[in-house]
Amino acid sequence: MSESSENVSNEGLGEELAGDGALRTRSLWRDAIGRLLRNRLSIIGLIITLFLLISALLGPYIAPYSYTEQDLLNVAKMPSPDHWLGTDEIGRDLFSRVLWGARTATLVAIFTTVISVIIGVIIGAIAGYGGALADNITGRIIDIVMSVPGLLLAALIAVSIKEPVVTWAENIYDVSGFPLFADTTWLDLLVVFGGLAFVSWPGYARLIRGQIFSLREEQYIEAAKSVGVSELKIAVRHLLPNALGPVIVTLTFSFSSAMVLESSLSYLGIGVQPPQASWGNMIASNIGSWSYRPWLVAVPALTLAIVTLGINFLGDGLNDALNPRSKRSI
Amino acid sequence: MFFYTLKRLAVAVPTFIAVLLITFTLTVLSPFDPVAMMMTQFEGTLDTLAKEEVIERIRDQYGLNDSYWVQFTRWIGRLMQGDLGISINGQRNVLRMIVKTFPISFQMGLAGAVVTTLLGIPLGCLAALKQNTWLDYTIVGGTLGFRTVPVFVLAPLLLVLFVLVLDIMRVPRGWDGLFQTKVILPVFILALGPLPVVVRQTRAAVLEVFSMDYVRTAKMKGLHMWRIILRHILRNALIPVVTTLGFIAEGLIVGSIFLDSIFAIPGFGGVAEAGFRGFDYPVIMGVTMVSAVMIILTNLIVDLVYPFLDPRIKIE
């Protein structure tokens, strides 16, 4: 009870004192962080996510070996003091490759999420503000994209745009001689980003549209409108902060699903190509030998499973913390 | 009802045409050039100038120089006649490949859907009835966790666990019909994918029904709990669960892409996987379209069946 009355009084102050807005926001966030840290599963998720980000950032420096370095005397060996998680079928250190894989997965997840959020917010805003016709058209487009399984569509796109993208990069290299375009490894990533972003934006567009429609009915928006605040200012000052909670939750979940999609594409041989390390292609190249070299499959598979579980737990905790009213009712 | 069906069809058909359009456009963009494929057999017999002329003539003959829309309509026409093209690797009829493997995957998928519902509905009910207890958290948290853990991670881990560590089964491989013990593990893995959606939907629906007046009345009458659950809660709560069928279908299709090769099941998913691995364009297109048809059809069936299950939905 005391919490809600505090909020109300703060809201009243915010109307009068323009500078008070920041203070109110902070207390709201602190409240959410408190709720997040009270949830044991989300703390586990937070730790796992931090571990992932640290290994993605510092992986190459922590890793005892390079991701291509072969130890030909120790091929497909069990874990040992020299190679903490053993070596793979051609003698590369598995621990190092898992760390490099973390970098690949995080990179893809971050870029895909950023690209799809940008597209999603734009389309969602068009649907929310552009009137009934725009809403109908964008709704149809979203339905169409969603009627093909995400993985299949992403794979189809990745396969189709790969060659044109490579040709394009080669042409640029021929013309400009820019060394960046001589190397095609990052083009794999670019192709994967494209495919994944194309299948993940509809979720955001729907979310943003829904938020715009539901928040527009709120009394404080109506109040702001009646005092003559402009649409843009309402969107920035009122809609955005209030829609942020659900968006952050969706971000977390789609971060993990982007990672899974990347590994799936790499598993199918469309995404990140060997010798680049991706958990997906590591699983793929060893799945045939699971019965006699189980650790080669188990290590990347367990890593991927633990990481996605961790991020999902974090997302669930964030959902409870940021949207307390919709507690566990998705 | 007639107009309602028509209306749903009016939504489903353009969606499918748009999917065709996307697939076709992507193929136009793609590296796959059927004429270059054909020309490889004349390698060395023609000099460069003649070769270009031959290629140009073949392109004309097959209408590859026509405009995008002409090609598109012609392609649709061929699709109508059931012609999905010939695979690049092995020169096989794509439609026949799919038709041959589809029944196996359909049985697997059906079994997976049954297992998902049989597991998901009781788990969802249990979670709802024990709301906010450790049991609820375990069920929701546990299944939520599996929401994104993919089949190609789960399958090898479970294989290692069951075959190597616990040593309770032999390596399940191949396909001898649905009612074989070696189908248990793959079907179970297949069923885990869409399980969280079913659990969550059931849980939410049961929670909603739980606070209804008629449930309170039944409780006050002193009815047994299980009777209330079966007669009053489940009957009404299961209606929204039907809407998850689309998700289930998608989960099963995507799952089988990875599952088939791991368990050496000659199914639809295996065809898809081989297609992707070999950059086999006609196969990839065929598989994508068949999957899209399956999902659109499932959603259409859900839309059509729903008003019968829930008379509150008005048919207009």
XYZ file of C-alpha atoms in Angstrom:
646
model
C 0.000 0.000 0.000
C 2.688 2.434 1.033
C 4.457 1.786 -2.246
C 1.510 2.737 -4.375
C 0.740 5.878 -2.396
C 4.367 6.906 -2.767
C 4.098 6.464 -6.514
C 0.977 8.550 -6.659
C 2.502 11.402 -4.708
C 5.616 11.263 -6.847
C 3.533 11.393 -9.954
C 1.816 14.496 -8.638
C 5.172 16.094 -7.991
C 6.378 15.148 -11.447
C 3.562 17.126 -12.953
C 4.586 20.217 -11.042
C 8.347 19.949 -10.998
C 9.803 19.117 -14.367
C 13.191 18.238 -12.861
C 11.676 15.588 -10.631
C 11.172 13.109 -13.438
C 14.670 11.688 -13.188
C 14.323 11.017 -9.482
C 11.042 9.189 -9.930
C 12.450 7.030 -12.727
C 15.390 6.023 -10.623
C 13.319 4.879 -7.705
C 11.191 2.831 -10.075
C 14.270 1.145 -11.509
C 15.734 0.555 -8.066
C 12.465 -1.073 -7.125
C 12.726 -3.349 -10.157
C 16.349 -4.255 -9.404
C 15.343 -5.136 -5.854
C 12.635 -7.458 -7.172
C 15.079 -8.995 -9.638
C 17.701 -9.733 -7.005
C 15.167 -11.348 -4.715
C 14.540 -14.049 -7.333
C 17.101 -16.838 -7.024
C 16.694 -18.176 -10.572
C 17.236 -14.765 -12.098
C 20.433 -14.301 -10.081
C 21.716 -17.565 -11.551
C 20.658 -16.304 -14.967
C 22.385 -12.978 -14.358
C 25.636 -14.699 -13.372
C 25.543 -16.953 -16.442
C 24.822 -13.990 -18.712
C 27.687 -11.995 -17.179
C 29.991 -14.984 -17.665
C 28.964 -15.166 -21.303
C 29.534 -11.467 -21.900
C 32.930 -11.563 -20.187
C 34.048 -14.591 -22.199
C 32.793 -12.960 -25.384
C 34.704 -9.788 -24.608
C 37.897 -11.257 -23.171
C 37.702 -14.785 -24.643
C 40.636 -14.387 -27.050
C 42.825 -13.161 -24.179
C 41.725 -15.832 -21.708
C 41.876 -18.669 -24.215
C 45.079 -20.671 -23.787
C 45.238 -21.480 -27.532
C 44.003 -19.961 -30.772
C 40.811 -21.375 -32.284
C 42.769 -22.814 -35.220
C 45.903 -24.008 -33.427
C 46.311 -27.764 -33.801
C 48.109 -30.053 -31.390
C 48.659 -32.987 -33.713
C 50.132 -35.199 -31.005
C 46.949 -34.878 -28.980
C 44.056 -35.425 -31.336
C 40.601 -36.096 -29.858
C 41.955 -36.441 -26.340
C 39.936 -36.471 -23.144
C 40.222 -33.467 -20.826
C 43.717 -33.085 -19.363
C 45.747 -30.378 -17.535
C 47.090 -29.183 -20.906
C 43.691 -29.078 -22.549
C 41.056 -28.427 -19.903
C 38.148 -29.680 -21.958
C 40.140 -31.976 -24.227
C 40.928 -31.556 -27.906
C 38.703 -32.001 -30.928
C 38.954 -34.349 -33.901
C 41.853 -32.426 -35.434
C 43.645 -31.514 -32.241
C 42.291 -28.063 -31.482
C 41.821 -27.061 -27.860
C 38.115 -27.401 -27.049
C 38.111 -24.893 -24.184
C 39.583 -22.199 -26.425
C 37.093 -22.976 -29.172
C 34.176 -22.785 -26.756
C 35.414 -19.352 -25.679
C 35.695 -18.202 -29.295
C 32.253 -19.665 -29.895
C 30.923 -17.472 -27.090
C 32.243 -14.477 -29.003
C 30.543 -15.590 -32.232
C 27.247 -16.290 -30.488
C 27.227 -13.001 -28.585
C 28.219 -10.980 -31.624
C 25.441 -12.482 -33.726
C 22.903 -12.138 -30.924
C 23.735 -8.480 -30.259
C 23.738 -7.431 -33.907
C 20.610 -9.388 -34.781
C 18.783 -7.996 -31.788
C 19.807 -4.410 -32.555
C 18.848 -4.686 -36.239
C 15.527 -6.370 -35.544
C 14.649 -3.925 -32.762
C 15.258 -1.000 -35.088
C 13.104 -2.530 -37.850
C 10.490 -3.637 -35.305
C 10.216 -0.233 -33.667
C 9.846 1.501 -37.030
C 7.190 -0.905 -38.325
C 5.470 -0.985 -34.935
C 5.345 2.794 -34.809
C 3.944 2.902 -38.350
C 1.261 0.421 -37.321
C 0.494 2.290 -34.123
C 0.444 5.814 -35.499
C -0.254 5.416 -39.205
C -3.990 4.795 -38.965
C -6.118 1.753 -39.739
C -4.812 1.110 -43.246
C -1.143 1.146 -42.228
C -2.013 -1.064 -39.271
C -3.752 -3.553 -41.552
C -0.942 -3.674 -44.063
C 1.817 -4.107 -41.485
C -0.312 -6.700 -39.710
C -0.591 -8.704 -42.921
C 3.157 -8.503 -43.538
C 3.840 -9.733 -40.017
C 1.393 -12.636 -40.490
C 3.147 -13.617 -43.695
C 6.627 -13.585 -42.181
C 5.367 -15.541 -39.199
C 3.675 -18.237 -41.284
C 7.010 -19.732 -42.318
C 9.035 -21.372 -39.531
C 11.670 -18.844 -38.465
C 14.548 -21.222 -38.908
C 13.516 -22.254 -42.433
C 13.033 -18.659 -43.550
C 16.321 -17.523 -42.003
C 18.096 -20.441 -43.663
C 16.478 -19.701 -47.012
C 17.502 -16.051 -46.797
C 21.023 -16.873 -45.672
C 21.472 -19.358 -48.531
C 20.067 -16.923 -51.102
C 21.874 -13.756 -50.157
C 25.213 -15.390 -49.483
C 26.484 -15.470 -53.062
C 25.285 -11.958 -53.979
C 26.838 -10.562 -50.804
C 30.157 -12.259 -51.501
C 30.161 -11.030 -55.127
C 29.323 -7.565 -53.920
C 32.195 -7.610 -51.421
C 34.572 -8.904 -54.107
C 33.535 -6.103 -56.443
C 34.108 -3.524 -53.755
C 37.504 -5.062 -53.085
C 38.383 -4.967 -56.785
C 37.430 -1.327 -57.045
C 38.709 0.031 -53.772
C 41.337 -2.491 -52.678
C 40.063 -1.961 -49.157
C 41.556 -4.858 -47.149
C 38.394 -5.296 -45.121
C 36.604 -6.791 -48.141
C 39.336 -9.310 -48.925
C 38.393 -11.362 -45.899
C 35.126 -13.258 -46.255
C 34.741 -14.622 -42.714
C 32.821 -11.616 -41.513
C 30.545 -11.915 -44.540
C 29.271 -15.212 -43.084
C 28.268 -13.263 -40.025
C 26.680 -10.541 -42.141
C 24.580 -13.104 -43.989
C 23.498 -14.680 -40.706
C 22.591 -11.268 -39.257
C 20.459 -10.551 -42.295
C 18.598 -13.837 -42.161
C 18.025 -13.735 -38.431
C 17.033 -10.077 -38.308
C 14.474 -10.693 -41.031
C 12.718 -13.389 -39.007
C 12.953 -11.696 -35.598
C 11.596 -8.200 -36.212
C 7.879 -9.131 -36.312
C 7.908 -9.897 -32.582
C 9.115 -6.405 -31.775
C 6.766 -4.747 -34.234
C 3.805 -6.501 -32.605
C 5.027 -5.599 -29.149
C 5.564 -1.912 -29.952
C 2.235 -1.672 -31.725
C 0.473 -3.289 -28.765
C 2.198 -0.974 -26.319
C 1.272 2.103 -28.333
C -2.358 0.997 -28.509
C -2.704 0.070 -24.862
C -0.729 2.971 -23.419
C -2.650 5.472 -25.519
C -5.719 4.668 -23.459
C -3.963 5.496 -20.197
C -5.184 8.513 -18.311
C -1.831 10.213 -17.995
C -1.436 10.206 -21.770
C -4.919 11.617 -22.119
C -4.075 14.240 -19.516
C -0.890 15.179 -21.335
C -2.837 15.429 -24.595
C -5.501 17.633 -23.059
C -2.865 20.069 -21.802
C -1.622 20.287 -25.378
C 1.617 18.288 -25.257
C 2.720 17.353 -28.764
C 2.502 13.757 -30.040
C 6.262 13.481 -30.345
C 6.853 14.656 -26.813
C 4.230 12.249 -25.492
C 5.940 9.432 -27.353
C 9.365 10.291 -25.980
C 8.412 11.332 -22.454
C 5.555 8.976 -21.668
C 5.196 6.114 -24.153
C 8.863 5.221 -24.379
C 9.653 4.944 -20.649
C 6.492 2.951 -20.043
C 7.049 0.594 -22.949
C 10.662 0.026 -21.935
C 9.901 -2.739 -19.422
C 8.234 -5.168 -21.855
C 10.803 -4.277 -24.514
C 13.719 -5.157 -22.212
C 12.073 -8.490 -21.384
C 11.553 -9.294 -25.060
C 15.130 -8.244 -25.776
C 16.417 -10.787 -23.300
C 14.344 -13.629 -24.704
C 15.166 -12.822 -28.293
C 18.842 -12.550 -27.390
C 18.821 -16.217 -26.446
C 16.716 -17.248 -29.406
C 19.042 -15.376 -31.771
C 21.921 -17.360 -30.296
C 20.030 -20.591 -30.811
C 19.117 -19.648 -34.377
C 22.735 -18.801 -35.134
C 23.880 -22.188 -33.840
C 21.084 -23.863 -35.778
C 22.171 -22.218 -39.015
C 25.797 -23.028 -38.284
C 24.784 -26.581 -37.437
C 23.147 -26.866 -40.848
C 26.313 -25.530 -42.456
C 24.730 -22.278 -43.608
C 25.858 -19.919 -40.887
C 29.326 -19.507 -39.481
C 31.728 -21.724 -41.435
C 34.576 -23.726 -39.943
C 37.333 -23.083 -38.948
C 35.511 -20.166 -37.287
C 34.227 -21.477 -33.980
C 30.483 -21.551 -33.439
C 28.833 -23.862 -30.931
C 26.511 -24.949 -33.716
C 29.205 -26.043 -36.158
C 31.185 -27.620 -33.306
C 28.200 -29.813 -32.472
C 27.593 -30.565 -36.145
C 31.108 -31.732 -36.891
C 31.156 -34.115 -33.939
C 27.604 -35.374 -33.707
C 28.445 -38.484 -35.692
C 30.977 -39.553 -33.077
C 28.891 -38.939 -29.966
C 29.097 -42.567 -28.881
C 32.879 -42.787 -28.708
C 33.919 -39.144 -28.227
C 30.954 -37.883 -26.247
C 32.751 -34.882 -24.748
C 33.302 -33.326 -28.171
C 29.547 -32.995 -28.595
C 28.645 -32.616 -24.950
C 30.881 -29.608 -24.241
C 29.486 -27.212 -26.875
C 25.968 -28.625 -26.430
C 26.028 -28.167 -22.651
C 27.490 -24.681 -23.042
C 24.730 -23.669 -25.420
C 22.072 -25.247 -23.192
C 23.381 -23.587 -20.012
C 23.733 -20.197 -21.660
C 20.244 -20.213 -23.167
C 18.736 -21.467 -19.913
C 20.567 -18.739 -18.013
C 19.420 -15.966 -20.318
C 15.863 -17.268 -20.211
C 15.880 -17.341 -16.410
C 17.155 -13.775 -16.437
C 14.402 -12.812 -18.871
C 11.770 -14.431 -16.692
C 13.140 -12.625 -13.631
C 13.176 -9.336 -15.529
C 9.592 -9.943 -16.557
C 8.547 -10.325 -12.929
C 10.642 -7.341 -11.891
C 9.710 -4.871 -14.624
C 6.078 -5.833 -15.186
C 4.976 -6.702 -11.667
C 1.311 -6.512 -12.558
C 1.531 -9.190 -15.222
C 3.371 -11.523 -12.862
C 3.769 -14.965 -14.436
C 0.789 -14.771 -16.684
C 2.275 -14.853 -20.171
C -20.549 -20.343 -41.153
C -20.086 -20.342 -44.911
C -19.048 -16.705 -44.916
C -16.802 -17.203 -41.926
C -14.981 -20.032 -43.724
C -14.722 -17.860 -46.806
C -13.293 -15.040 -44.723
C -10.669 -17.247 -43.121
C -9.753 -18.604 -46.549
C -9.497 -15.058 -47.814
C -6.807 -14.536 -45.198
C -5.002 -17.840 -45.687
C -4.740 -17.810 -49.473
C -3.032 -14.400 -49.863
C -0.673 -15.326 -47.050
C 0.315 -18.431 -48.949
C 0.735 -16.500 -52.199
C 2.945 -14.009 -50.381
C 5.045 -16.876 -49.045
C 5.388 -18.145 -52.616
C 6.418 -14.676 -53.721
C 9.093 -14.416 -51.014
C 10.421 -17.875 -51.810
C 10.524 -17.150 -55.506
C 12.207 -13.765 -55.087
C 14.861 -15.300 -52.877
C 15.550 -17.924 -55.524
C 15.966 -15.246 -58.154
C 18.518 -13.604 -55.873
C 20.182 -16.904 -55.149
C 23.347 -18.364 -56.640
C 21.400 -21.228 -58.220
C 21.595 -21.041 -62.019
C 20.018 -24.075 -63.692
C 21.602 -23.286 -67.059
C 25.104 -23.134 -65.629
C 24.281 -26.489 -64.010
C 23.317 -27.925 -67.411
C 26.391 -26.476 -69.058
C 28.798 -28.296 -66.789
C 28.216 -31.437 -68.848
C 29.479 -29.661 -71.991
C 32.601 -28.517 -70.177
C 35.517 -28.374 -72.606
C 33.527 -29.084 -75.752
C 32.577 -25.520 -76.543
C 34.779 -22.487 -76.731
C 33.832 -19.494 -74.614
C 32.058 -17.544 -77.329
C 29.905 -20.427 -78.467
C 29.189 -21.349 -74.891
C 27.778 -17.936 -74.156
C 25.572 -18.163 -77.190
C 24.328 -21.596 -76.187
C 23.628 -20.420 -72.671
C 21.709 -17.461 -74.047
C 19.641 -19.736 -76.287
C 18.868 -22.150 -73.485
C 17.860 -19.291 -71.232
C 15.503 -18.087 -73.972
C 14.110 -21.550 -74.488
C 13.322 -22.011 -70.792
C 11.982 -18.489 -70.475
C 14.669 -17.403 -68.023
C 15.030 -14.108 -69.870
C 11.375 -13.263 -69.389
C 10.324 -10.657 -66.901
C 10.105 -11.476 -63.229
C 6.312 -11.607 -63.200
C 6.057 -13.826 -66.264
C 8.489 -16.234 -64.650
C 6.613 -16.065 -61.376
C 3.248 -16.927 -62.883
C 4.785 -19.734 -64.913
C 6.367 -21.107 -61.752
C 3.022 -20.948 -59.950
C 1.481 -22.799 -62.865
C 4.010 -25.584 -62.512
C 3.419 -25.717 -58.771
C -0.307 -26.167 -59.424
C 0.549 -29.248 -61.448
C 2.604 -30.546 -58.553
C 5.944 -29.888 -60.169
C 8.440 -28.814 -57.528
C 11.438 -29.268 -59.786
C 14.398 -31.629 -59.752
C 16.968 -31.706 -56.984
C 20.515 -30.613 -57.829
C 22.178 -33.338 -55.830
C 21.079 -36.643 -57.296
C 18.617 -35.233 -59.858
C 15.561 -36.513 -58.048
C 11.978 -35.322 -58.232
C 11.546 -33.037 -55.231
C 7.836 -33.712 -54.892
C 8.477 -37.442 -54.848
C 11.198 -37.011 -52.218
C 8.787 -35.129 -50.002
C 5.827 -37.436 -50.636
C 7.939 -40.468 -49.826
C 9.271 -39.144 -46.525
C 6.269 -37.170 -45.378
C 4.186 -40.042 -43.941
C 7.010 -41.033 -41.601
C 7.423 -37.493 -40.336
C 3.662 -37.106 -40.103
C 3.442 -40.131 -37.807
C 6.352 -38.868 -35.734
C 4.791 -35.423 -35.562
C 1.405 -36.807 -34.597
C 3.010 -38.873 -31.857
C 4.960 -35.821 -30.740
C 1.818 -33.684 -30.646
C 0.002 -36.338 -28.608
C 2.894 -36.593 -26.131
C 3.084 -32.793 -25.877
C -0.609 -32.480 -25.065
C -0.615 -35.457 -22.707
C 2.325 -33.980 -20.808
C 1.534 -30.305 -21.195
C -2.095 -30.181 -20.106
C -1.655 -32.032 -16.790
C 1.533 -30.087 -16.052
C -0.187 -26.799 -16.834
C -3.166 -27.746 -14.631
C -0.874 -28.771 -11.810
C 1.076 -25.523 -12.053
C -2.140 -23.502 -11.986
C -3.668 -25.407 -9.064
C -0.458 -25.052 -7.056
C 0.011 -21.460 -8.171
C 3.036 -19.676 -6.659
C 4.358 -22.772 -4.908
C 7.697 -24.440 -5.637
C 5.882 -26.960 -7.845
C 4.498 -24.158 -10.005
C 7.907 -22.525 -10.273
C 9.575 -25.822 -11.122
C 7.097 -26.668 -13.866
C 6.990 -23.207 -15.408
C 10.715 -22.541 -14.944
C 11.690 -25.996 -16.145
C 9.621 -25.948 -19.296
C 10.448 -22.304 -19.949
C 14.087 -23.250 -19.861
C 13.530 -25.791 -22.591
C 11.753 -23.247 -24.738
C 14.864 -22.436 -26.693
C 17.207 -25.355 -26.066
C 17.351 -26.788 -29.583
C 16.928 -30.393 -30.640
C 20.512 -30.766 -31.829
C 21.660 -29.917 -28.297
C 19.106 -31.987 -26.446
C 19.415 -35.087 -28.618
C 23.156 -35.754 -28.217
C 23.044 -34.882 -24.519
C 20.166 -37.278 -23.872
C 21.843 -39.928 -26.005
C 25.037 -39.623 -23.988
C 23.019 -39.694 -20.781
C 20.793 -42.651 -21.585
C 23.130 -44.778 -23.659
C 26.581 -44.092 -22.229
C 26.085 -42.907 -18.662
C 22.933 -44.694 -17.515
C 23.246 -47.489 -20.062
C 19.493 -48.157 -20.147
C 18.964 -48.274 -23.908
C 20.654 -49.220 -27.114
C 21.412 -46.607 -29.708
C 18.030 -45.811 -31.283
C 18.479 -45.638 -35.020
C 16.309 -45.986 -38.085
C 12.612 -46.398 -38.679
C 10.554 -49.615 -38.471
C 7.182 -48.041 -37.939
C 5.796 -45.993 -35.110
C 5.247 -48.680 -32.500
C 8.857 -49.512 -31.757
C 10.816 -48.792 -28.622
C 13.464 -46.909 -30.544
C 10.924 -44.256 -31.458
C 10.429 -43.299 -27.798
C 13.469 -41.046 -27.416
C 13.093 -39.115 -30.685
C 9.372 -38.586 -30.131
C 10.033 -37.429 -26.590
C 12.666 -34.946 -27.773
C 10.316 -33.762 -30.518
C 7.556 -33.277 -27.953
C 9.726 -31.185 -25.616
C 10.002 -28.331 -28.127
C 6.396 -27.121 -28.156
C 5.744 -28.296 -24.573
C 6.344 -24.921 -22.835
C 3.740 -23.189 -24.985
C 1.122 -25.813 -24.098
C 2.013 -25.700 -20.389
C 1.828 -21.921 -20.208
C -1.393 -21.684 -22.180
C -3.063 -24.376 -20.065
C -1.863 -22.768 -16.859
C -3.101 -19.323 -17.811
C -6.449 -20.712 -18.985
C -7.006 -22.793 -15.852
C -6.134 -19.804 -13.661
C -8.679 -17.730 -15.529
C -11.431 -20.312 -15.237
C -10.548 -20.965 -11.616
C -11.923 -17.634 -10.476
C -15.236 -18.056 -12.346
C -18.482 -18.075 -10.444
C -19.508 -21.518 -11.587
C -16.318 -23.024 -10.215
C -16.959 -21.335 -6.880
C -20.521 -22.648 -6.942
C -19.258 -26.143 -7.654
C -16.827 -25.843 -4.756
C -19.566 -24.614 -2.453
C -21.779 -27.499 -3.449
C -19.025 -29.649 -2.005
C -18.020 -31.414 -5.201
C -14.811 -33.372 -5.233
C -11.823 -31.440 -6.431
C -11.032 -33.835 -9.272
C -14.616 -33.684 -10.429
C -14.503 -29.898 -10.528
C -11.267 -30.034 -12.439
C -12.515 -32.548 -15.004
C -16.078 -31.326 -15.460
C -15.836 -27.613 -14.986
C -12.305 -26.369 -15.309
C -10.694 -28.517 -17.988
C -13.635 -28.375 -20.343
C -13.451 -24.630 -20.493
C -9.744 -24.207 -20.058
C -8.818 -26.499 -22.925
C -10.443 -24.279 -25.527
C -7.633 -21.723 -25.703
C -5.076 -24.539 -25.729
C -6.309 -25.445 -29.214
C -4.804 -22.193 -30.470
C -1.323 -23.526 -29.681
C -1.660 -26.086 -32.484
C 0.082 -23.738 -34.915
C 3.057 -23.437 -32.587
C 3.079 -27.190 -32.096
C 3.150 -27.757 -35.854
C 6.030 -25.317 -36.279
C 7.980 -26.823 -33.388
C 7.541 -30.323 -34.799
C 8.637 -29.339 -38.310
C 11.730 -27.472 -37.120
C 12.524 -30.222 -34.625
C 12.414 -32.947 -37.251
C 14.964 -31.078 -39.399
C 17.596 -31.801 -36.776
C 16.187 -35.002 -35.360
C 15.939 -37.109 -38.500
C 19.628 -37.299 -39.289
C 20.682 -37.795 -35.669
C 18.380 -40.810 -35.322
C 18.701 -41.890 -38.962
C 14.957 -41.505 -39.546
C 14.131 -41.236 -43.261
C 11.755 -38.312 -42.786
C 10.792 -34.925 -44.173
C 13.240 -33.155 -41.863
C 16.096 -35.226 -43.187
C 15.278 -34.120 -46.729
C 15.291 -30.511 -45.521
C 18.598 -30.888 -43.722
C 20.273 -32.520 -46.718
C 18.867 -29.747 -48.901
C 20.361 -27.027 -46.726
C 23.699 -28.779 -46.355
C 23.988 -29.267 -50.116
C 22.650 -25.804 -51.003
C 20.101 -27.766 -53.005
C 17.817 -24.968 -54.057
C 14.759 -26.782 -55.418
C 14.704 -28.995 -52.328
C 14.969 -26.028 -49.952
C 12.134 -24.244 -51.756
C 9.943 -27.323 -51.758
C 10.524 -27.969 -48.094
C 9.858 -24.345 -47.143
C 6.635 -24.261 -49.096
C 5.339 -27.539 -47.725
C 6.134 -26.348 -44.179
C 4.369 -23.056 -44.777
C 1.337 -24.911 -46.163
C 1.267 -27.141 -43.086
C 1.373 -24.181 -40.693
C -1.138 -22.090 -42.620
C -3.471 -25.102 -42.850
C -3.138 -25.819 -39.139
C -3.963 -22.234 -38.279
C -6.886 -22.311 -40.702
C -8.238 -25.478 -39.070
C -7.840 -23.890 -35.641
C -9.733 -20.821 -36.843
C -12.515 -22.969 -38.289
C -12.847 -25.306 -35.314
C -12.615 -22.630 -32.662
C -16.151 -21.223 -32.976
C -17.562 -24.718 -32.422
C -15.561 -25.155 -29.242
C -16.253 -21.693 -27.943
C -19.706 -20.432 -28.921
C -18.877 -17.055 -27.399
C -16.775 -16.337 -30.486
C -19.258 -14.884 -32.888
C -19.237 -16.123 -36.442
C -19.675 -13.227 -38.761
